[in-house]
CSV table of C-alpha atoms and ligand atoms in Angstrom, one decimal:
chain,number,residue,atom,x,y,z
A,1,MET,CA,42.1,-186.2,157.3
A,2,LYS,CA,40.5,-183.2,155.6
A,3,THR,CA,41.6,-182.0,152.2
A,4,LEU,CA,40.4,-179.0,150.3
A,5,ILE,CA,40.8,-178.6,146.5
A,6,ARG,CA,40.6,-174.9,146.1
A,7,GLY,CA,39.7,-172.5,143.3
A,8,GLY,CA,39.3,-174.9,140.4
A,9,THR,CA,36.6,-175.2,137.8
A,10,VAL,CA,34.5,-178.2,139.0
A,11,VAL,CA,33.3,-180.1,135.9
A,12,THR,CA,30.8,-182.9,136.0
A,13,ALA,CA,28.6,-184.5,133.3
A,14,VAL,CA,26.0,-181.8,133.8
A,15,ASP,CA,27.5,-178.6,135.1
A,16,HIS,CA,30.7,-176.6,135.7
A,17,TYR,CA,31.4,-173.8,138.1
A,18,ARG,CA,34.3,-172.2,140.0
A,19,GLY,CA,34.3,-174.1,143.2
A,20,ASP,CA,36.0,-175.8,146.1
A,21,VAL,CA,35.8,-179.5,147.0
A,22,LEU,CA,36.1,-180.6,150.6
A,23,ILE,CA,37.2,-184.2,151.2
A,24,ASP,CA,36.8,-185.8,154.6
A,25,GLY,CA,38.6,-189.1,154.7
A,26,GLU,CA,37.8,-191.1,151.6
A,27,ARG,CA,34.7,-189.2,150.6
A,28,ILE,CA,33.6,-185.9,149.2
A,29,ALA,CA,32.1,-184.0,152.1
A,30,GLN,CA,31.0,-180.7,150.6
A,31,VAL,CA,31.1,-178.8,147.3
A,32,GLY,CA,30.8,-175.0,147.4
A,33,THR,CA,31.8,-171.8,145.8
A,34,ASP,CA,34.1,-170.8,148.8
A,35,LEU,CA,35.0,-173.3,151.4
A,36,SER,CA,38.3,-171.6,152.3
A,37,TRP,CA,37.1,-170.8,155.8
A,38,ILE,CA,37.1,-174.6,156.7
A,39,GLN,CA,40.2,-175.8,158.7
A,40,VAL,CA,41.9,-178.6,156.7
A,41,ASP,CA,45.0,-180.8,156.9
A,42,LYS,CA,45.9,-180.3,153.2
A,43,SER,CA,45.0,-177.8,150.6
A,44,ILE,CA,45.5,-178.3,146.8
A,45,ASP,CA,45.5,-175.2,144.6
A,46,ALA,CA,43.5,-176.0,141.4
A,47,SER,CA,43.2,-172.4,140.1
A,48,GLY,CA,43.2,-172.3,136.3
A,49,LYS,CA,42.5,-176.1,136.2
A,50,TYR,CA,39.5,-178.4,136.0
A,51,VAL,CA,38.5,-180.6,138.9
A,52,ILE,CA,36.8,-183.7,137.4
A,53,PRO,CA,35.6,-187.0,138.7
A,54,GLY,CA,38.4,-189.7,138.2
A,55,GLY,CA,38.1,-191.6,134.9
A,56,VAL,CA,36.3,-194.9,134.9
A,57,ASP,CA,37.8,-197.4,132.4
A,58,VAL,CA,35.4,-200.3,132.1
A,59,HIS,CA,37.5,-202.3,129.6
A,60,THR,CA,41.0,-203.4,130.6
A,61,HIS,CA,43.0,-206.6,130.4
A,62,LEU,CA,45.8,-206.7,133.0
A,63,ASP,CA,47.9,-209.7,133.5
A,64,MET,CA,45.7,-211.7,131.0
A,65,PRO,CA,46.9,-214.8,129.3
A,66,PHE,CA,46.1,-214.4,125.6
A,67,GLY,CA,47.5,-215.4,122.2
A,68,GLY,CA,50.2,-217.6,123.7
A,69,THR,CA,51.5,-214.9,126.0
A,70,THR,CA,50.3,-212.6,128.9
A,71,SER,CA,49.4,-208.9,128.6
A,72,ALA,CA,52.4,-206.9,129.6
A,73,ASP,CA,50.9,-204.8,132.4
A,74,ASP,CA,50.0,-206.4,135.6
A,75,PHE,CA,47.7,-204.9,138.2
A,76,GLN,CA,50.6,-202.8,139.6
A,77,SER,CA,52.0,-201.2,136.5
A,78,GLY,CA,48.7,-201.0,134.8
A,79,THR,CA,46.8,-199.2,137.6
A,80,ILE,CA,49.8,-196.9,138.2
A,81,ALA,CA,49.7,-196.0,134.5
A,82,ALA,CA,46.0,-195.5,134.7
A,83,ALA,CA,46.4,-193.1,137.7
A,84,PHE,CA,49.0,-191.1,135.8
A,85,GLY,CA,46.4,-190.7,133.0
A,86,GLY,CA,43.6,-189.6,135.4
A,87,THR,CA,41.8,-192.9,135.6
A,88,THR,CA,40.9,-193.9,139.2
A,89,THR,CA,38.6,-197.0,138.6
A,90,ILE,CA,39.0,-199.9,136.2
A,91,VAL,CA,36.8,-202.9,135.5
A,92,ASP,CA,39.0,-205.7,134.2
A,93,PHE,CA,38.0,-209.0,132.7
A,94,ALA,CA,38.4,-212.3,134.6
A,95,VAL,CA,38.4,-215.3,132.3
A,96,GLN,CA,36.7,-218.6,133.0
A,97,ASP,CA,38.8,-221.6,132.2
A,98,ARG,CA,37.2,-224.3,130.1
A,99,GLY,CA,35.9,-226.9,132.6
A,100,GLY,CA,36.5,-224.4,135.4
A,101,THR,CA,34.0,-222.5,137.5
A,102,LEU,CA,33.3,-218.8,137.5
A,103,ARG,CA,34.3,-218.5,141.1
A,104,GLN,CA,37.7,-220.1,140.4
A,105,ALA,CA,38.2,-217.4,137.7
A,106,TRP,CA,37.1,-214.6,140.0
A,107,GLU,CA,39.4,-215.8,142.8
A,108,THR,CA,42.3,-216.0,140.3
A,109,TRP,CA,41.8,-212.5,139.2
A,110,MET,CA,41.2,-211.2,142.7
A,111,GLY,CA,44.6,-212.8,143.5
A,112,LYS,CA,46.2,-211.0,140.6
A,113,ALA,CA,44.9,-207.6,141.8
A,114,GLU,CA,45.5,-208.0,145.5
A,115,GLY,CA,48.6,-206.3,146.9
A,116,LYS,CA,49.2,-204.7,143.5
A,117,ALA,CA,46.3,-202.5,142.4
A,118,ALA,CA,46.9,-198.8,143.1
A,119,ILE,CA,43.3,-197.7,142.3
A,120,ASP,CA,39.9,-199.3,142.8
A,121,TYR,CA,38.9,-202.2,140.5
A,122,GLY,CA,36.0,-204.4,139.7
A,123,PHE,CA,35.6,-207.4,137.4
A,124,HIS,CA,33.5,-208.5,134.5
A,125,MET,CA,33.5,-212.3,133.9
A,126,VAL,CA,34.3,-213.8,130.5
A,127,MET,CA,32.3,-217.0,130.0
A,128,ARG,CA,33.8,-219.5,127.6
A,129,GLU,CA,31.1,-222.1,128.1
A,130,SER,CA,27.4,-221.9,128.6
A,131,THR,CA,26.5,-225.0,130.7
A,132,GLU,CA,23.5,-225.1,133.1
A,133,ALA,CA,25.9,-225.2,136.1
A,134,LEU,CA,27.7,-222.1,134.9
A,135,ARG,CA,24.5,-220.2,134.2
A,136,LYS,CA,23.3,-221.1,137.7
A,137,GLU,CA,26.6,-219.9,139.1
A,138,MET,CA,26.2,-216.5,137.4
A,139,GLY,CA,23.9,-215.7,140.3
A,140,GLU,CA,26.7,-216.4,142.8
A,141,LEU,CA,29.0,-214.1,141.0
A,142,VAL,CA,26.4,-211.3,140.9
A,143,LYS,CA,26.3,-211.6,144.7
A,144,GLU,CA,30.0,-211.0,144.8
A,145,GLY,CA,29.6,-207.8,142.8
A,146,VAL,CA,30.5,-209.3,139.4
A,147,THR,CA,27.4,-208.0,137.6
A,148,SER,CA,28.5,-208.1,134.0
A,149,PHE,CA,29.6,-211.0,131.8
A,150,LYS,CA,31.5,-210.8,128.5
A,151,LEU,CA,30.7,-213.2,125.6
A,152,PHE,CA,32.6,-213.6,122.4
A,153,MET,CA,31.1,-214.1,118.9
A,154,ALA,CA,34.8,-214.1,117.7
A,155,TYR,CA,37.9,-216.3,118.3
A,156,PRO,CA,36.5,-219.8,117.5
A,157,GLY,CA,38.1,-222.5,119.6
A,158,VAL,CA,39.4,-220.0,122.1
A,159,LEU,CA,36.6,-217.8,123.5
A,160,TYR,CA,33.8,-218.1,120.9
A,161,LEU,CA,30.3,-219.1,121.9
A,162,ASP,CA,27.5,-220.1,119.5
A,163,ASP,CA,24.2,-218.2,119.2
A,164,ALA,CA,22.3,-220.8,121.3
A,165,SER,CA,24.8,-220.6,124.1
A,166,ILE,CA,24.8,-216.8,124.0
A,167,PHE,CA,21.0,-216.7,124.0
A,168,ARG,CA,20.7,-218.9,127.1
A,169,ILE,CA,23.2,-216.6,128.9
A,170,LEU,CA,21.3,-213.5,127.8
A,171,GLN,CA,18.1,-215.0,129.2
A,172,ARG,CA,19.9,-215.7,132.5
A,173,SER,CA,21.3,-212.2,132.7
A,174,GLY,CA,17.7,-211.0,132.5
A,175,GLU,CA,16.8,-213.0,135.6
A,176,LEU,CA,19.7,-211.5,137.5
A,177,GLY,CA,19.7,-207.9,136.3
A,178,ALA,CA,23.2,-208.5,135.0
A,179,THR,CA,24.7,-206.8,131.9
A,180,ILE,CA,26.1,-208.7,128.9
A,181,CYS,CA,29.1,-207.2,127.2
A,182,MET,CA,29.4,-208.6,123.6
A,183,HIS,CA,32.5,-208.9,121.4
A,184,ALA,CA,30.6,-208.6,118.2
A,185,GLU,CA,32.5,-210.0,115.2
A,186,ASN,CA,31.6,-213.0,113.1
A,187,GLY,CA,34.5,-215.2,114.2
A,188,PRO,CA,33.8,-218.4,112.2
A,189,VAL,CA,33.6,-216.5,108.9
A,190,ILE,CA,36.7,-214.3,109.7
A,191,ASP,CA,38.7,-217.5,110.3
A,192,VAL,CA,37.8,-218.8,106.8
A,193,ILE,CA,38.9,-215.5,105.2
A,194,ALA,CA,42.1,-215.4,107.3
A,195,GLU,CA,42.9,-219.0,106.4
A,196,GLN,CA,42.4,-218.2,102.7
A,197,ALA,CA,44.6,-215.1,102.9
A,198,PHE,CA,47.4,-216.9,104.7
A,199,ALA,CA,47.2,-219.8,102.1
A,200,GLN,CA,47.8,-217.2,99.4
A,201,GLY,CA,51.0,-216.1,101.1
A,202,ASN,CA,49.6,-213.0,102.7
A,203,THR,CA,51.3,-213.0,106.1
A,204,ALA,CA,51.9,-209.3,107.0
A,205,PRO,CA,50.1,-207.6,110.0
A,206,LYS,CA,47.8,-205.6,107.7
A,207,TYR,CA,46.0,-208.8,106.7
A,208,HIS,CA,44.6,-208.9,110.3
A,209,ALA,CA,42.5,-205.9,109.3
A,210,ILE,CA,41.8,-207.0,105.7
A,211,THR,CA,40.4,-210.3,106.9
A,212,ARG,CA,38.1,-208.7,109.4
A,213,PRO,CA,35.7,-206.7,107.3
A,214,ALA,CA,33.5,-204.0,108.9
A,215,ARG,CA,30.4,-205.9,107.5
A,216,LEU,CA,31.2,-208.8,109.8
A,217,GLU,CA,31.3,-206.6,112.8
A,218,ALA,CA,28.0,-205.0,111.7
A,219,GLU,CA,26.5,-208.4,111.1
A,220,ALA,CA,27.5,-209.7,114.6
A,221,THR,CA,26.3,-206.5,116.2
A,222,ASN,CA,22.9,-206.8,114.5
A,223,ARG,CA,22.7,-210.5,115.6
A,224,ALA,CA,23.8,-209.7,119.2
A,225,ILE,CA,21.1,-207.0,119.4
A,226,ALA,CA,18.5,-209.3,117.9
A,227,LEU,CA,19.3,-212.1,120.4
A,228,ALA,CA,19.1,-209.7,123.3
A,229,GLU,CA,15.9,-208.2,122.0
A,230,VAL,CA,14.3,-211.7,121.8
A,231,ALA,CA,15.6,-212.6,125.2
A,232,GLY,CA,14.2,-209.3,126.5
A,233,VAL,CA,17.4,-207.9,127.9
A,234,PRO,CA,19.8,-205.0,127.3
A,235,VAL,CA,23.1,-205.6,125.6
A,236,TYR,CA,26.4,-203.6,125.7
A,237,ILE,CA,28.6,-203.9,122.6
A,238,VAL,CA,32.3,-203.6,123.5
A,239,HIS,CA,35.0,-201.9,121.5
A,240,LEU,CA,32.9,-200.9,118.6
A,241,SER,CA,35.1,-199.9,115.7
A,242,ALA,CA,33.0,-199.9,112.5
A,243,ALA,CA,30.6,-197.2,111.4
A,244,GLU,CA,28.5,-200.0,109.9
A,245,ALA,CA,28.2,-201.6,113.4
A,246,LEU,CA,27.3,-198.2,114.9
A,247,GLU,CA,24.4,-197.9,112.3
A,248,GLU,CA,23.0,-201.2,113.8
A,249,VAL,CA,23.2,-199.8,117.3
A,250,ALA,CA,21.7,-196.5,116.3
A,251,ALA,CA,18.8,-198.2,114.4
A,252,ALA,CA,18.1,-200.5,117.4
A,253,ARG,CA,18.1,-197.6,119.8
A,254,HIS,CA,15.8,-195.7,117.4
A,255,ARG,CA,13.3,-198.6,117.7
A,256,GLY,CA,13.5,-198.3,121.5
A,257,ILE,CA,15.7,-201.3,122.0
A,258,PRO,CA,18.1,-201.0,125.0
A,259,ALA,CA,21.4,-201.4,123.0
A,260,PHE,CA,24.5,-199.7,124.4
A,261,ALA,CA,28.0,-199.5,123.0
A,262,GLU,CA,31.5,-198.2,123.8
A,263,THR,CA,34.2,-197.2,121.4
A,264,CYS,CA,37.9,-196.7,122.2
A,265,PRO,CA,40.5,-194.0,121.5
A,266,GLN,CA,42.3,-196.2,119.0
A,267,TYR,CA,39.2,-196.2,116.8
A,268,LEU,CA,38.9,-192.4,117.0
A,269,PHE,CA,42.5,-191.5,116.4
A,270,LEU,CA,44.2,-194.4,114.5
A,271,SER,CA,43.2,-196.0,111.2
A,272,TYR,CA,43.9,-198.7,108.6
A,273,GLU,CA,46.9,-196.7,107.4
A,274,ASN,CA,48.8,-197.6,110.6
A,275,TYR,CA,48.9,-201.2,109.4
A,276,GLU,CA,50.9,-200.0,106.4
A,277,GLU,CA,53.8,-198.7,108.5
A,278,PRO,CA,57.1,-200.2,107.5
A,279,GLY,CA,58.4,-203.6,108.3
A,280,PHE,CA,56.5,-205.4,111.1
A,281,ASP,CA,55.4,-202.1,112.8
A,282,GLY,CA,51.7,-202.7,111.7
A,283,ALA,CA,51.7,-205.4,114.5
A,284,LYS,CA,51.5,-202.5,117.0
A,285,TYR,CA,47.9,-202.0,115.9
A,286,VAL,CA,46.7,-205.6,115.7
A,287,MET,CA,43.6,-205.7,117.8
A,288,SER,CA,40.1,-207.0,117.3
A,289,PRO,CA,38.0,-205.5,115.9
A,290,PRO,CA,40.8,-203.8,113.8
A,291,LEU,CA,41.3,-200.1,113.0
A,292,ARG,CA,39.1,-198.9,110.2
A,293,ALA,CA,39.2,-196.4,107.4
A,294,LYS,CA,40.2,-192.8,108.5
A,295,GLU,CA,37.2,-191.3,106.8
A,296,LYS,CA,34.8,-193.3,109.0
A,297,GLN,CA,36.1,-191.8,112.2
A,298,GLU,CA,33.8,-188.9,112.1
A,299,SER,CA,30.8,-191.3,112.2
A,300,LEU,CA,32.1,-192.5,115.6
A,301,TRP,CA,32.4,-189.0,116.9
A,302,ARG,CA,28.9,-188.3,115.7
A,303,GLY,CA,27.8,-191.4,117.6
A,304,LEU,CA,29.4,-190.1,120.7
A,305,ARG,CA,27.7,-186.7,120.4
A,306,LEU,CA,24.3,-188.2,119.7
A,307,ASN,CA,24.6,-190.8,122.5
A,308,ASP,CA,24.4,-193.8,120.2
A,309,LEU,CA,27.8,-194.5,121.8
A,310,GLN,CA,27.7,-194.0,125.5
A,311,VAL,CA,31.2,-194.8,126.7
A,312,VAL,CA,34.9,-194.4,125.7
A,313,SER,CA,36.9,-197.2,127.3
A,314,THR,CA,40.4,-198.4,126.4
A,315,ASP,CA,40.4,-202.1,125.8
A,316,HIS,CA,43.9,-201.8,127.2
A,317,CYS,CA,45.6,-205.1,126.3
A,318,PRO,CA,49.3,-204.4,125.9
A,319,PHE,CA,51.8,-206.7,124.3
A,320,CYS,CA,55.5,-205.7,123.7
A,321,MET,CA,56.7,-205.7,120.1
A,322,LYS,CA,59.7,-207.7,121.3
A,323,GLU,CA,59.0,-211.3,122.1
A,324,GLN,CA,55.2,-210.8,122.2
A,325,LYS,CA,53.9,-209.2,118.9
A,326,GLU,CA,56.9,-210.9,117.3
A,327,LEU,CA,55.1,-214.3,117.8
A,328,GLY,CA,53.2,-213.4,114.7
A,329,LYS,CA,56.1,-212.6,112.4
A,330,GLY,CA,55.3,-214.6,109.3
A,331,ASP,CA,51.7,-215.3,110.3
A,332,PHE,CA,49.4,-212.3,111.1
A,333,ARG,CA,47.0,-214.8,112.8
A,334,LYS,CA,49.6,-215.4,115.6
A,335,ILE,CA,50.1,-211.7,116.5
A,336,PRO,CA,48.7,-211.3,120.0
A,337,ASN,CA,45.6,-209.1,119.7
A,338,GLY,CA,45.6,-205.9,121.7
A,339,ALA,CA,47.2,-202.5,122.3
A,340,PRO,CA,48.0,-200.2,125.2
A,341,GLY,CA,46.0,-197.2,126.2
A,342,ILE,CA,45.0,-197.1,129.9
A,343,GLU,CA,47.2,-194.0,130.5
A,344,THR,CA,46.3,-191.9,127.4
A,345,ARG,CA,42.5,-192.1,127.2
A,346,MET,CA,41.6,-188.9,129.2
A,347,SER,CA,44.1,-186.6,127.5
A,348,LEU,CA,43.4,-188.0,124.0
A,349,LEU,CA,39.7,-187.6,124.4
A,350,HIS,CA,40.1,-184.1,125.8
A,351,ASP,CA,42.5,-183.0,123.1
A,352,GLY,CA,40.8,-184.7,120.1
A,353,GLY,CA,37.3,-184.2,121.5
A,354,VAL,CA,36.9,-181.1,123.6
A,355,VAL,CA,39.8,-179.0,122.3
A,356,ALA,CA,39.0,-180.0,118.7
A,357,GLY,CA,35.3,-178.9,119.3
A,358,ARG,CA,33.8,-182.4,118.6
A,359,ILE,CA,32.3,-182.9,122.1
A,360,SER,CA,31.6,-180.6,125.0
A,361,LEU,CA,33.5,-180.5,128.3
A,362,HIS,CA,30.5,-182.2,130.0
A,363,ARG,CA,30.3,-184.9,127.4
A,364,TRP,CA,34.0,-185.7,127.9
A,365,VAL,CA,33.4,-186.3,131.6
A,366,GLU,CA,30.2,-188.2,130.9
A,367,LEU,CA,31.9,-190.6,128.3
A,368,ALA,CA,35.0,-191.2,130.4
A,369,SER,CA,33.6,-191.4,133.9
A,370,THR,CA,29.9,-190.9,134.6
A,371,ALA,CA,28.3,-193.1,132.0
A,372,PRO,CA,30.5,-196.1,132.5
A,373,ALA,CA,30.0,-195.8,136.3
A,374,LYS,CA,26.2,-195.7,135.7
A,375,ILE,CA,26.1,-198.6,133.2
A,376,PHE,CA,28.3,-200.8,135.3
A,377,GLY,CA,26.7,-200.3,138.7
A,378,LEU,CA,29.3,-197.9,140.3
A,379,PHE,CA,27.4,-194.7,140.3
A,380,PRO,CA,27.1,-192.5,142.4
A,381,ARG,CA,30.1,-193.9,144.4
A,382,LYS,CA,32.2,-193.3,141.3
A,383,GLY,CA,31.7,-191.1,138.3
A,384,THR,CA,30.7,-187.8,139.8
A,385,ILE,CA,31.6,-185.0,142.2
A,386,ALA,CA,28.9,-184.9,145.0
A,387,PRO,CA,28.8,-185.2,148.7
A,388,GLY,CA,29.0,-188.9,149.7
A,389,SER,CA,30.8,-190.0,146.5
A,390,ASP,CA,34.3,-191.4,146.7
A,391,ALA,CA,36.9,-188.6,146.5
A,392,ASP,CA,38.3,-189.9,143.3
A,393,LEU,CA,39.2,-186.6,141.8
A,394,VAL,CA,41.6,-185.3,139.1
A,395,VAL,CA,43.0,-181.8,138.9
A,396,PHE,CA,43.3,-181.6,135.2
A,397,ASP,CA,45.3,-178.8,133.5
A,398,PRO,CA,43.5,-178.1,130.2
A,399,LYS,CA,46.3,-175.9,128.9
A,400,ALA,CA,49.3,-178.1,129.7
A,401,GLU,CA,50.6,-180.1,126.8
A,402,ALA,CA,52.3,-183.5,126.7
A,403,VAL,CA,53.9,-185.5,123.9
A,404,LEU,CA,52.8,-189.2,124.1
A,405,SER,CA,55.8,-191.5,123.9
A,406,ALA,CA,57.0,-194.9,125.1
A,407,LYS,CA,60.0,-193.0,126.5
A,408,THR,CA,57.9,-191.3,129.1
A,409,HIS,CA,54.8,-193.4,129.6
A,410,HIS,CA,54.3,-195.6,132.6
A,411,MET,CA,52.7,-198.6,130.9
A,412,LYS,CA,55.1,-201.6,130.8
A,413,VAL,CA,55.1,-201.9,127.0
A,414,ASP,CA,57.8,-201.0,124.5
A,415,TYR,CA,55.8,-198.8,122.2
A,416,ASN,CA,53.1,-196.2,122.3
A,417,PRO,CA,50.5,-196.3,119.5
A,418,TYR,CA,50.4,-192.5,119.6
A,419,GLU,CA,54.1,-192.0,119.6
A,420,GLY,CA,55.0,-188.3,119.1
A,421,ARG,CA,51.4,-187.1,119.3
A,422,ARG,CA,51.1,-183.8,121.1
A,423,VAL,CA,48.0,-183.5,123.3
A,424,ARG,CA,46.5,-180.6,125.1
A,425,GLY,CA,45.2,-181.4,128.6
A,426,VAL,CA,47.1,-183.3,131.2
A,427,SER,CA,46.2,-184.8,134.6
A,428,ASP,CA,48.1,-182.9,137.2
A,429,THR,CA,47.1,-184.2,140.6
A,430,VAL,CA,45.1,-187.4,141.1
A,431,LEU,CA,43.3,-188.5,144.2
A,432,SER,CA,41.8,-191.9,144.8
A,433,ARG,CA,39.4,-192.2,147.8
A,434,GLY,CA,40.9,-189.0,149.2
A,435,GLU,CA,44.5,-190.0,148.9
A,436,VAL,CA,46.8,-188.2,146.6
A,437,VAL,CA,48.3,-190.9,144.3
A,438,VAL,CA,49.9,-188.8,141.6
A,439,GLU,CA,51.5,-185.4,142.3
A,440,LYS,CA,54.1,-183.3,140.4
A,441,GLY,CA,54.6,-186.1,137.9
A,442,LYS,CA,55.3,-188.7,140.5
A,443,PHE,CA,53.3,-191.7,141.7
A,444,VAL,CA,53.0,-191.2,145.5
A,445,GLY,CA,50.4,-193.9,146.3
A,446,LYS,CA,51.0,-197.4,147.4
A,447,PRO,CA,50.5,-200.5,145.2
A,448,GLY,CA,47.9,-202.7,146.9
A,449,ARG,CA,45.9,-199.7,148.2
A,450,GLY,CA,43.2,-200.2,145.5
A,451,GLN,CA,40.0,-201.8,146.7
A,452,TYR,CA,37.7,-204.4,145.1
A,453,LEU,CA,34.4,-202.9,144.0
A,454,ARG,CA,31.2,-204.8,144.4
A,455,ARG,CA,29.1,-203.5,141.6
A,456,ALA,CA,25.3,-203.2,141.6
A,457,THR,CA,22.9,-204.8,139.1
A,458,ARG,CA,20.8,-202.8,136.7
B,501,URP,O1,42.3,-207.2,120.4
B,501,URP,C1,41.7,-207.1,121.5
B,501,URP,N1,40.6,-206.4,121.6
B,501,URP,N2,42.3,-207.8,122.6
B,501,URP,C2,41.7,-207.9,123.8
B,501,URP,C3,40.6,-209.0,123.9
B,501,URP,C4,39.3,-208.5,123.5
B,501,URP,O2,38.7,-209.0,122.6
B,501,URP,O3,38.8,-207.5,124.1
B,502,ZN,ZN1,36.7,-208.3,122.8
B,503,ZN,ZN1,39.0,-206.3,125.4
């Protein structure tokens, strides 16, 4: 099956030009200024539109038990929503059970995705313990293509690991060429502050943010980088929200330390004020780390421009207001942490980044697709438009507008954090490994067609 995407503006992390993209089977066969002479089975007119590599979202939580419930999107609804938004690859988090092995967790998450995922997927592994046996087993997981591990400095008693445990895993990651993703917040101190706030009768959602000060994200970020530096390995800080934490990453990078970090759209477009919305609505934005002061957002944009932040992922972890977020009515500590965003990332970043003049077109593609593919061992199969790469392509209409809303989104969650926001730039036609999966506003792929991605080490 040969498909030609004709007459669009091909945009990658490094260049853009008016061009045609020829797909043969699942791969890109040729890119050229005029390939219209080639006989094809299907032709897609991209005139007036961009042709970009499919988005790579390296931080999602589908079908994940958390906070006494399970994230609302499974691998079917979540990956279909991703495709609608122009994302064609995700890297989700498998979670090791206490006392369980890493393989058990990987197999559990492979089972969750199988038969359901509509786009390609890989896994990071969350390690909740740091025994010798588990550290040895990390090598087995790397052979299966799980080449990154997430560790938590937050959530004591649930996911938290102490510094010594973290340090040993960092050392092991160095032997394996694996990447450590760090949730950098000082969990034990946050728990003290949260307990004190609750004891004083402060139960509303906004106290989730008030009890997680930016300084404690910065402190943990500093410590994570210091531990990685002493262990002699790179570290990747996930969902960075505080400008103070970004200063730590930037300072380390300035010293030549391989510290990397991602931020997420919620930290670029939402802010502390959202927690002050009436009634229990602030719960929509309960996530960790929390939303920060609006005036700090420009620091994150600067970080994205200067490459102190390399990736924009979503941390998509949706919980419905009804019956899920509601678990924390009367106690902000019981509100399941997380928010939806797998579908809205590419358009938000285009609108608030490229259209608003904060980042270039190339930087947009780099942050949302190329850099995450490179950092997490998927490049050049994913993240670019080149002969031999998977034909994961998005025909993106930069002039089309959409209004983000729970009434129209495809995520299985009863609210949209950006409700009513108008965005310029919409994914029009989406191809995954050469197959059209979204066309004319409809999902036309098949759940279960997504393939597991074995990722490379550093
Ligand atoms: O609030 C969040 N971020 N929920 C998902 C779990 C995590 O820490 O990434
Ligand atoms: Zn986290
Ligand atoms: Zn997360």
